[in-house]
Structures are given as structure tokens and as C-alpha cells.
Amino acid sequence: MSTITLFGLGAMGKALAAKYIEKGYTTTIWNRTPSRATPLVEKGGKLAITVADGLAASDLIILCLLDNDSVRQTLDQATPALKGKTIINLTNGTPSQARETSEWVISQGAEYIHGGIMAVPDMIGSPHAVLLYSGSSAEAFSRVETHLNHLGTSKFLDTDPGSASLHDLALLSGMYGLFSGFFHATALVKSQPGTTASGFMQLLTPWLGAMTHYLGALAKQIDEGDYATQGSNMAMQVAGVGNIVRASEEVGVTAEFILPILGRMKRAAEGGYADADVSAVIEFMKEEK
Ligand code: FVH
């Protein structure tokens, strides 16, 4: 199988298609707005005008569209042409959307694997681009794995089609948490005249690196359900985070990014974990608590 069809030529879809063209695949490309395909056609991509043509051109189909609705709107245009195909859906969505799409695609006589791309377009093809996959048939994944490996490091998680989405969104949540901290910390420091964001990175980057190592210890406490403090108890940290909020207010920086964690830490402290490590917050992550 050295033929492949790519649906979606946004920033990421273009990078995926370009990689297969570079690797010598007969690469068919489809996009809702066909004019976006021109640069790839010039490199050797074959433009499919209809969804049915795109599906007919290859047994291995990759979708990388904006969202779940765009996937369904696209595939609905040529449902009978799905039969016998292996559909790799790299479109961001929720686990339940992935499970639902999987069920529907399989009911059309095709294989379905959902994927989550942990990379930006420039990283596609490098081992640092990690692509998470899950789908009800591990054999279907094995059959196409060598083709998927051209995009980066492939990791098949398990046979729940929703797993790749769940892990993708969880990793993105970690990233956005980091971004929140970056923006708040940088805004605080920049309230002092003469400071620069770039200069502050000399302190922030190594500090976050050190704290990243600490996550392993917190994870172990969570897995063992043993939150005994290693030296930084919750009540002390609640007081410290309260000072971040006050200092933000003093310099006119929003405390919005830090207030949610402070709220959960206070609940944990009031809920019997004042002497525990911050890892006990995990006990207070459910909506109802
Ligand atoms: N770019 C990134 O850094 C991230 C990295 C991690 C993975 N994400 C996900 O990849 C999906 C596509 O992202 P993208 O960056 O390629 O997104 P855009 O450049 O905005 O392109 C969107 C494509 O989707 C097409 N599209 C939108 N709506 C529809 C629809 N109703 N029917 C059919 N196609 C649709 C759009 O077509 P057009 O506007 O050119 O006609 C683009 O091809 C995404 O899930 C990320 O979360 C990327």
C-alpha cells in the first residue's frame, strides 16, 4: 500500500500530505476549498474533487479536519465508498465523539482508528512528533503502522476508540495549564518597569523544569492514595497562593488563572488535608466536590 488519501489541507493536513508526497506515496488530497491544494498538486499530490473520488483512490484514508462535525459532513457525502477502507481520523474531538464515529464507520464496513497528534505541523516526520492511536482492532492498526510511522512516533494505546482523544485532550490540558502559569507569571514580572519576558525566561524555564520532575512524586502519591507531606503542606501552600492573588491585585494583573487551583486547594485543606501534600487536590477534582 503506497497510496494514501488525505482529507483536509489546513495547516496540519498540508504537513501530513507533504510528508507522504516526500516519501514517494501516490498521495490523493481532498479539501473542502480545493484551491488550497494547489501548492501540494505542484509537488505531486493528486487532487480529488469529490469525497467519493478521494475515498476510491486509496485503501488507507487519513482525515485531519477542524472538528468532528466536519468529519461527519465530509464522510456523509460518500458513505457507500467507505466499505473496505481503513480510516485514520486525526481530527481533534472528545472521546465520545471518537467512539460514536468509530461505531458508525465500522457499520459501513470499514476499519476505524482514532488518533491524536501531539505535535505542531513543523514537527511532522520527526521522532518528536508523537501520534497517539486507539481503535477497536489492534490488528487493523498493525496493518497500517509502517505507513503511519512516517508522520512521527506512533503509540497505539488500546482498543477503546476514545482513548487517543482522552489522552490527547489530557496532554493539551497540561499544556494549557503551563501556558496559564507562563502568562500569569510573566504579567506579574512585567508589572515592574524595565523587565522583559525574554529575560524572565532565564528564571522561569529552569524553575518549571525542576517542578516537572516533582510531578512524578505527586503522581506516585496519587496512585498510592498516600498524600503524606514531603515538606510542603497544603495549609502553607494555600497561604502562599493567596499571596500570589493579593500581589496580582496590587499590580493590576488578573488573578483569574490562579484562582481555580487555590479554590480546590482550600477545599482540600478544609476537607482534612491541611497537613497533606498538594497531591491531595486530586481527591477534590470531581464536579460534585
Ligand atoms: N495545527 C496544529 O498545531 C494542531 C496540532 C495538533 C492537531 N491539531 C488538530 O488537527 C486538526 C486540523 O488542524 P489544522 O491546524 O489543520 O486546522 P486548520 O488550518 O484550521 O484547517 C482546518 C481544516 O478543516 C477543514 N474544514 C473546516 N470545516 C469543514 C467542514 N465543515 N467540512 C469539511 N472540511 C472542513 C478546512 O477546510 P477549508 O476551510 O480549507 O475548506 C481545513 O482543511 C484539528 O482537529 C486540530 O485540532 C492541529
CSV table of C-alpha atoms and ligand atoms in Angstrom, one decimal:
chain,number,residue,atom,x,y,z
A,1,MET,CA,0.0,0.0,0.0
A,2,SER,CA,1.9,3.1,-1.2
A,3,THR,CA,-1.2,5.0,-1.9
A,4,ILE,CA,-2.9,7.2,0.6
A,5,THR,CA,-5.7,9.8,0.7
A,6,LEU,CA,-5.6,12.9,2.9
A,7,PHE,CA,-8.8,14.7,3.7
A,8,GLY,CA,-8.2,18.2,5.0
A,9,LEU,CA,-5.5,20.6,3.9
A,10,GLY,CA,-5.3,23.0,6.8
A,11,ALA,CA,-2.0,23.8,8.5
A,12,MET,CA,-1.7,20.2,9.8
A,13,GLY,CA,-3.3,18.3,6.9
A,14,LYS,CA,-0.9,20.0,4.5
A,15,ALA,CA,2.1,18.9,6.6
A,16,LEU,CA,0.8,15.3,6.6
A,17,ALA,CA,0.2,15.3,2.9
A,18,ALA,CA,3.6,16.8,2.1
A,19,LYS,CA,5.3,14.1,4.2
A,20,TYR,CA,3.6,11.3,2.1
A,21,ILE,CA,4.4,13.0,-1.2
A,22,GLU,CA,8.1,13.4,0.0
A,23,LYS,CA,8.1,9.7,0.9
A,24,GLY,CA,7.0,8.7,-2.6
A,25,TYR,CA,3.4,7.7,-1.9
A,26,THR,CA,0.8,8.2,-4.5
A,27,THR,CA,-1.0,10.9,-2.5
A,28,THR,CA,-4.5,11.9,-3.2
A,29,ILE,CA,-5.7,15.0,-1.5
A,30,TRP,CA,-9.2,16.5,-0.9
A,31,ASN,CA,-10.1,19.7,0.7
A,32,ARG,CA,-13.5,21.5,1.1
A,33,THR,CA,-11.9,24.5,-0.5
A,34,PRO,CA,-10.0,22.9,-3.4
A,35,SER,CA,-7.8,25.9,-4.2
A,36,ARG,CA,-5.8,25.2,-1.0
A,37,ALA,CA,-4.5,22.1,-2.7
A,38,THR,CA,-2.6,23.9,-5.4
A,39,PRO,CA,0.9,24.0,-3.7
A,40,LEU,CA,0.7,20.3,-3.0
A,41,VAL,CA,-0.5,19.4,-6.5
A,42,GLU,CA,2.6,21.2,-7.8
A,43,LYS,CA,4.6,18.9,-5.6
A,44,GLY,CA,2.9,15.8,-7.0
A,45,GLY,CA,-0.3,15.4,-5.0
A,46,LYS,CA,-3.4,14.3,-6.9
A,47,LEU,CA,-6.5,16.4,-6.3
A,48,ALA,CA,-9.8,14.6,-5.7
A,49,ILE,CA,-12.7,16.8,-6.5
A,50,THR,CA,-15.3,14.8,-4.7
A,51,VAL,CA,-15.2,12.9,-1.4
A,52,ALA,CA,-16.1,9.7,-3.3
A,53,ASP,CA,-13.1,10.1,-5.6
A,54,GLY,CA,-10.8,10.7,-2.6
A,55,LEU,CA,-12.1,7.5,-0.9
A,56,ALA,CA,-11.9,5.4,-4.1
A,57,ALA,CA,-8.3,6.4,-4.7
A,58,SER,CA,-6.8,4.6,-1.7
A,59,ASP,CA,-7.4,1.9,0.9
A,60,LEU,CA,-5.7,4.0,3.6
A,61,ILE,CA,-7.5,7.3,4.4
A,62,ILE,CA,-6.4,10.0,6.8
A,63,LEU,CA,-8.8,12.7,7.9
A,64,CYS,CA,-7.4,15.9,9.5
A,65,LEU,CA,-10.3,18.4,9.6
A,66,LEU,CA,-11.3,21.1,12.0
A,67,ASP,CA,-13.7,19.2,14.2
A,68,ASN,CA,-16.0,16.2,14.5
A,69,ASP,CA,-18.8,17.9,12.6
A,70,SER,CA,-16.6,18.5,9.6
A,71,VAL,CA,-15.6,14.8,9.6
A,72,ARG,CA,-19.3,13.7,9.5
A,73,GLN,CA,-20.3,16.3,7.0
A,74,THR,CA,-17.4,15.1,4.7
A,75,LEU,CA,-17.9,11.4,5.0
A,76,ASP,CA,-21.7,11.7,4.7
A,77,GLN,CA,-21.1,12.8,1.1
A,78,ALA,CA,-20.0,9.4,0.1
A,79,THR,CA,-20.9,6.8,2.7
A,80,PRO,CA,-21.0,3.7,0.4
A,81,ALA,CA,-17.4,4.4,-0.7
A,82,LEU,CA,-16.2,3.8,2.9
A,83,LYS,CA,-16.6,0.0,2.6
A,84,GLY,CA,-13.2,-1.8,2.9
A,85,LYS,CA,-11.2,1.3,3.8
A,86,THR,CA,-9.1,1.9,6.8
A,87,ILE,CA,-10.0,5.3,8.2
A,88,ILE,CA,-7.5,7.1,10.4
A,89,ASN,CA,-9.1,10.1,12.0
A,90,LEU,CA,-6.6,12.6,13.3
A,91,THR,CA,-9.2,15.3,13.9
A,92,ASN,CA,-9.4,16.7,17.5
A,93,GLY,CA,-12.5,15.8,19.3
A,94,THR,CA,-13.9,14.2,22.5
A,95,PRO,CA,-13.7,10.5,23.4
A,96,SER,CA,-17.4,10.1,23.0
A,97,GLN,CA,-17.3,11.6,19.5
A,98,ALA,CA,-14.4,9.2,18.6
A,99,ARG,CA,-16.4,6.2,19.9
A,100,GLU,CA,-19.5,7.3,18.0
A,101,THR,CA,-17.6,7.9,14.8
A,102,SER,CA,-15.9,4.5,15.2
A,103,GLU,CA,-19.2,2.7,15.6
A,104,TRP,CA,-20.6,4.5,12.5
A,105,VAL,CA,-17.6,3.9,10.3
A,106,ILE,CA,-17.4,0.2,11.3
A,107,SER,CA,-21.1,-0.1,10.5
A,108,GLN,CA,-20.2,1.0,6.9
A,109,GLY,CA,-17.8,-1.9,6.5
A,110,ALA,CA,-14.6,0.0,7.2
A,111,GLU,CA,-11.8,-0.1,9.9
A,112,TYR,CA,-11.5,2.9,12.2
A,113,ILE,CA,-8.6,4.2,14.2
A,114,HIS,CA,-8.7,7.4,16.0
A,115,GLY,CA,-5.5,9.5,16.5
A,116,GLY,CA,-4.3,12.5,18.4
A,117,ILE,CA,-1.4,14.4,17.1
A,118,MET,CA,1.0,15.7,19.8
A,119,ALA,CA,3.0,18.0,17.5
A,120,VAL,CA,2.8,21.2,15.5
A,121,PRO,CA,2.9,21.0,11.7
A,122,ASP,CA,6.7,21.7,11.5
A,123,MET,CA,7.4,18.6,13.6
A,124,ILE,CA,5.6,16.1,11.3
A,125,GLY,CA,8.1,13.4,10.3
A,126,SER,CA,10.4,13.9,13.3
A,127,PRO,CA,10.5,11.3,16.1
A,128,HIS,CA,9.5,14.2,18.5
A,129,ALA,CA,6.1,14.3,16.8
A,130,VAL,CA,4.1,11.7,18.9
A,131,LEU,CA,0.9,10.4,17.5
A,132,LEU,CA,-1.5,8.6,19.8
A,133,TYR,CA,-3.8,6.0,18.3
A,134,SER,CA,-6.6,3.8,19.6
A,135,GLY,CA,-9.3,1.7,17.9
A,136,SER,CA,-11.3,-1.4,18.3
A,137,SER,CA,-9.0,-3.5,16.1
A,138,ALA,CA,-5.3,-3.6,17.1
A,139,GLU,CA,-4.7,-5.8,14.0
A,140,ALA,CA,-6.1,-3.0,11.8
A,141,PHE,CA,-3.5,-0.7,13.4
A,142,SER,CA,-0.7,-3.2,12.9
A,143,ARG,CA,-1.5,-3.5,9.2
A,144,VAL,CA,-1.0,0.3,8.6
A,145,GLU,CA,1.5,1.1,11.3
A,146,THR,CA,4.5,1.3,9.0
A,147,HIS,CA,2.7,3.9,6.9
A,148,LEU,CA,1.7,6.0,10.0
A,149,ASN,CA,5.3,5.9,11.3
A,150,HIS,CA,6.3,8.3,8.5
A,151,LEU,CA,4.5,11.0,10.5
A,152,GLY,CA,6.4,10.6,13.7
A,153,THR,CA,6.4,8.2,16.7
A,154,SER,CA,3.3,6.1,16.7
A,155,LYS,CA,1.8,4.9,20.0
A,156,PHE,CA,-1.2,2.5,20.0
A,157,LEU,CA,-2.9,2.9,23.4
A,158,ASP,CA,-5.7,0.4,23.5
A,159,THR,CA,-8.9,-0.9,21.8
A,160,ASP,CA,-11.2,1.8,23.2
A,161,PRO,CA,-11.6,4.2,20.2
A,162,GLY,CA,-11.9,7.1,22.7
A,163,SER,CA,-8.6,6.6,24.4
A,164,ALA,CA,-6.4,8.5,22.0
A,165,SER,CA,-8.8,11.5,22.3
A,166,LEU,CA,-8.8,11.3,26.1
A,167,HIS,CA,-5.0,11.2,26.3
A,168,ASP,CA,-4.7,13.9,23.6
A,169,LEU,CA,-7.0,16.3,25.5
A,170,ALA,CA,-5.4,15.5,28.8
A,171,LEU,CA,-2.0,16.3,27.4
A,172,LEU,CA,-3.3,19.5,25.9
A,173,SER,CA,-4.9,20.4,29.3
A,174,GLY,CA,-1.4,20.0,30.8
A,175,MET,CA,0.0,22.3,28.2
A,176,TYR,CA,-2.7,25.0,28.6
A,177,GLY,CA,-2.1,24.8,32.4
A,178,LEU,CA,1.5,25.5,31.7
A,179,PHE,CA,0.6,28.4,29.4
A,180,SER,CA,-1.7,29.8,32.1
A,181,GLY,CA,1.2,29.8,34.5
A,182,PHE,CA,3.5,31.3,31.9
A,183,PHE,CA,1.1,34.2,31.2
A,184,HIS,CA,0.3,35.0,34.8
A,185,ALA,CA,4.0,34.8,35.9
A,186,THR,CA,5.1,36.9,33.0
A,187,ALA,CA,2.4,39.5,33.5
A,188,LEU,CA,3.3,39.8,37.2
A,189,VAL,CA,7.0,40.3,36.5
A,190,LYS,CA,6.3,42.7,33.6
A,191,SER,CA,4.4,45.0,36.0
A,192,GLN,CA,7.8,46.1,37.2
A,193,PRO,CA,9.2,48.7,34.8
A,194,GLY,CA,12.2,47.6,32.8
A,195,THR,CA,11.6,43.8,32.9
A,196,THR,CA,11.3,41.7,29.8
A,197,ALA,CA,9.5,38.5,29.1
A,198,SER,CA,12.6,37.1,27.5
A,199,GLY,CA,14.8,38.0,30.4
A,200,PHE,CA,12.4,36.4,32.9
A,201,MET,CA,12.6,33.1,31.0
A,202,GLN,CA,16.1,32.6,32.4
A,203,LEU,CA,14.4,32.1,35.7
A,204,LEU,CA,11.1,30.6,34.7
A,205,THR,CA,12.3,27.9,32.4
A,206,PRO,CA,14.7,26.1,34.8
A,207,TRP,CA,12.2,26.5,37.6
A,208,LEU,CA,9.4,24.8,35.6
A,209,GLY,CA,11.9,22.1,34.6
A,210,ALA,CA,12.7,21.4,38.2
A,211,MET,CA,9.0,21.3,39.1
A,212,THR,CA,8.3,19.0,36.2
A,213,HIS,CA,10.5,16.4,37.9
A,214,TYR,CA,8.4,16.8,41.0
A,215,LEU,CA,5.3,15.7,39.1
A,216,GLY,CA,6.5,12.1,39.2
A,217,ALA,CA,6.5,12.2,43.1
A,218,LEU,CA,3.0,13.7,43.1
A,219,ALA,CA,1.8,11.0,40.7
A,220,LYS,CA,3.2,8.3,42.9
A,221,GLN,CA,1.3,9.7,45.9
A,222,ILE,CA,-1.9,9.9,43.9
A,223,ASP,CA,-1.5,6.2,42.7
A,224,GLU,CA,-0.8,5.1,46.3
A,225,GLY,CA,-3.5,7.3,47.8
A,226,ASP,CA,-0.9,8.4,50.4
A,227,TYR,CA,-0.6,12.2,50.5
A,228,ALA,CA,1.7,12.5,53.5
A,229,THR,CA,3.7,15.6,53.0
A,230,GLN,CA,7.3,15.6,51.9
A,231,GLY,CA,7.8,19.0,53.4
A,232,SER,CA,5.3,21.4,51.7
A,233,ASN,CA,2.0,21.1,53.4
A,234,MET,CA,-1.3,22.2,51.9
A,235,ALA,CA,-2.1,24.9,54.5
A,236,MET,CA,1.3,26.5,53.9
A,237,GLN,CA,0.7,26.4,50.1
A,238,VAL,CA,-2.8,27.9,50.4
A,239,ALA,CA,-1.3,30.9,52.3
A,240,GLY,CA,1.4,31.2,49.6
A,241,VAL,CA,-1.0,31.1,46.7
A,242,GLY,CA,-3.2,33.6,48.5
A,243,ASN,CA,-0.2,35.9,48.4
A,244,ILE,CA,0.1,35.4,44.6
A,245,VAL,CA,-3.6,36.5,44.3
A,246,ARG,CA,-3.0,39.6,46.5
A,247,ALA,CA,0.2,40.6,44.7
A,248,SER,CA,-1.6,40.3,41.4
A,249,GLU,CA,-4.4,42.6,42.6
A,250,GLU,CA,-1.9,45.1,43.9
A,251,VAL,CA,-0.3,45.5,40.5
A,252,GLY,CA,-3.5,45.2,38.4
A,253,VAL,CA,-2.9,41.8,37.0
A,254,THR,CA,-5.9,39.4,36.8
A,255,ALA,CA,-5.7,36.6,39.2
A,256,GLU,CA,-8.2,34.6,37.1
A,257,PHE,CA,-5.6,31.9,36.1
A,258,ILE,CA,-4.6,31.1,39.7
A,259,LEU,CA,-7.9,31.3,41.5
A,260,PRO,CA,-9.2,27.9,40.3
A,261,ILE,CA,-6.3,25.9,41.8
A,262,LEU,CA,-6.5,28.0,45.0
A,263,GLY,CA,-10.2,27.1,45.3
A,264,ARG,CA,-9.5,23.4,45.1
A,265,MET,CA,-6.5,23.6,47.5
A,266,LYS,CA,-8.7,25.4,50.1
A,267,ARG,CA,-11.4,22.7,49.8
A,268,ALA,CA,-8.7,20.1,50.3
A,269,ALA,CA,-7.3,21.9,53.3
A,270,GLU,CA,-10.7,22.3,54.8
A,271,GLY,CA,-11.6,18.7,53.9
A,272,GLY,CA,-9.0,17.2,56.2
A,273,TYR,CA,-5.8,17.6,54.1
A,274,ALA,CA,-4.3,20.7,55.6
A,275,ASP,CA,-1.2,18.7,56.7
A,276,ALA,CA,-1.0,16.7,53.4
A,277,ASP,CA,0.9,17.4,50.2
A,278,VAL,CA,-0.7,19.3,47.4
A,279,SER,CA,-1.3,15.9,45.6
A,280,ALA,CA,-4.4,15.5,47.8
A,281,VAL,CA,-6.1,18.1,45.5
A,282,ILE,CA,-6.8,15.1,43.2
A,283,GLU,CA,-9.5,14.0,45.7
A,284,PHE,CA,-11.3,17.3,45.0
A,285,MET,CA,-11.3,17.2,41.2
A,286,LYS,CA,-14.8,15.7,40.8
A,287,GLU,CA,-17.5,18.2,39.8
A,288,GLU,CA,-19.7,17.5,42.8
A,289,LYS,CA,-16.9,18.1,45.4
B,1,FVH,N1,-2.1,22.9,13.7
B,1,FVH,C1,-1.8,22.4,14.9
B,1,FVH,O1,-0.8,22.9,15.5
B,1,FVH,C2,-2.6,21.3,15.6
B,1,FVH,C3,-1.7,20.3,16.2
B,1,FVH,C4,-2.4,19.1,16.8
B,1,FVH,C5,-3.5,18.6,16.0
B,1,FVH,N2,-4.4,19.7,15.6
B,1,FVH,C6,-5.7,19.2,15.0
B,1,FVH,O2,-5.6,18.9,13.6
B,1,FVH,C7,-6.9,19.2,13.0
B,1,FVH,C8,-6.6,20.2,11.9
B,1,FVH,O3,-5.9,21.3,12.3
B,1,FVH,P1,-5.3,22.4,11.3
B,1,FVH,O4,-4.3,23.1,12.0
B,1,FVH,O5,-5.0,21.8,10.0
B,1,FVH,O6,-6.6,23.4,11.2
B,1,FVH,P2,-6.9,24.5,10.1
B,1,FVH,O7,-5.7,25.0,9.5
B,1,FVH,O8,-7.9,25.4,10.7
B,1,FVH,O9,-7.7,23.7,8.9
B,1,FVH,C9,-9.0,23.1,9.1
B,1,FVH,C10,-9.3,22.2,8.0
B,1,FVH,O10,-10.7,21.7,8.2
B,1,FVH,C11,-11.5,21.9,7.0
B,1,FVH,N3,-12.8,22.1,7.4
B,1,FVH,C12,-13.3,23.0,8.3
B,1,FVH,N4,-14.7,22.9,8.4
B,1,FVH,C13,-15.0,21.9,7.5
B,1,FVH,C14,-16.3,21.3,7.1
B,1,FVH,N5,-17.4,21.7,7.6
B,1,FVH,N6,-16.2,20.4,6.2
B,1,FVH,C15,-15.1,20.0,5.6
B,1,FVH,N7,-13.9,20.5,5.9
B,1,FVH,C16,-13.8,21.4,6.9
B,1,FVH,C17,-10.8,23.2,6.4
B,1,FVH,O11,-11.2,23.2,5.1
B,1,FVH,P3,-11.2,24.7,4.3
B,1,FVH,O12,-11.6,25.7,5.3
B,1,FVH,O13,-9.8,24.9,3.8
B,1,FVH,O14,-12.2,24.5,3.3
B,1,FVH,C18,-9.3,22.8,6.6
B,1,FVH,O15,-8.9,21.9,5.7
B,1,FVH,C19,-7.7,19.9,14.1
B,1,FVH,O16,-8.6,19.0,14.6
B,1,FVH,C20,-6.7,20.3,15.2
B,1,FVH,O17,-7.3,20.4,16.5
B,1,FVH,C21,-3.7,20.7,14.8
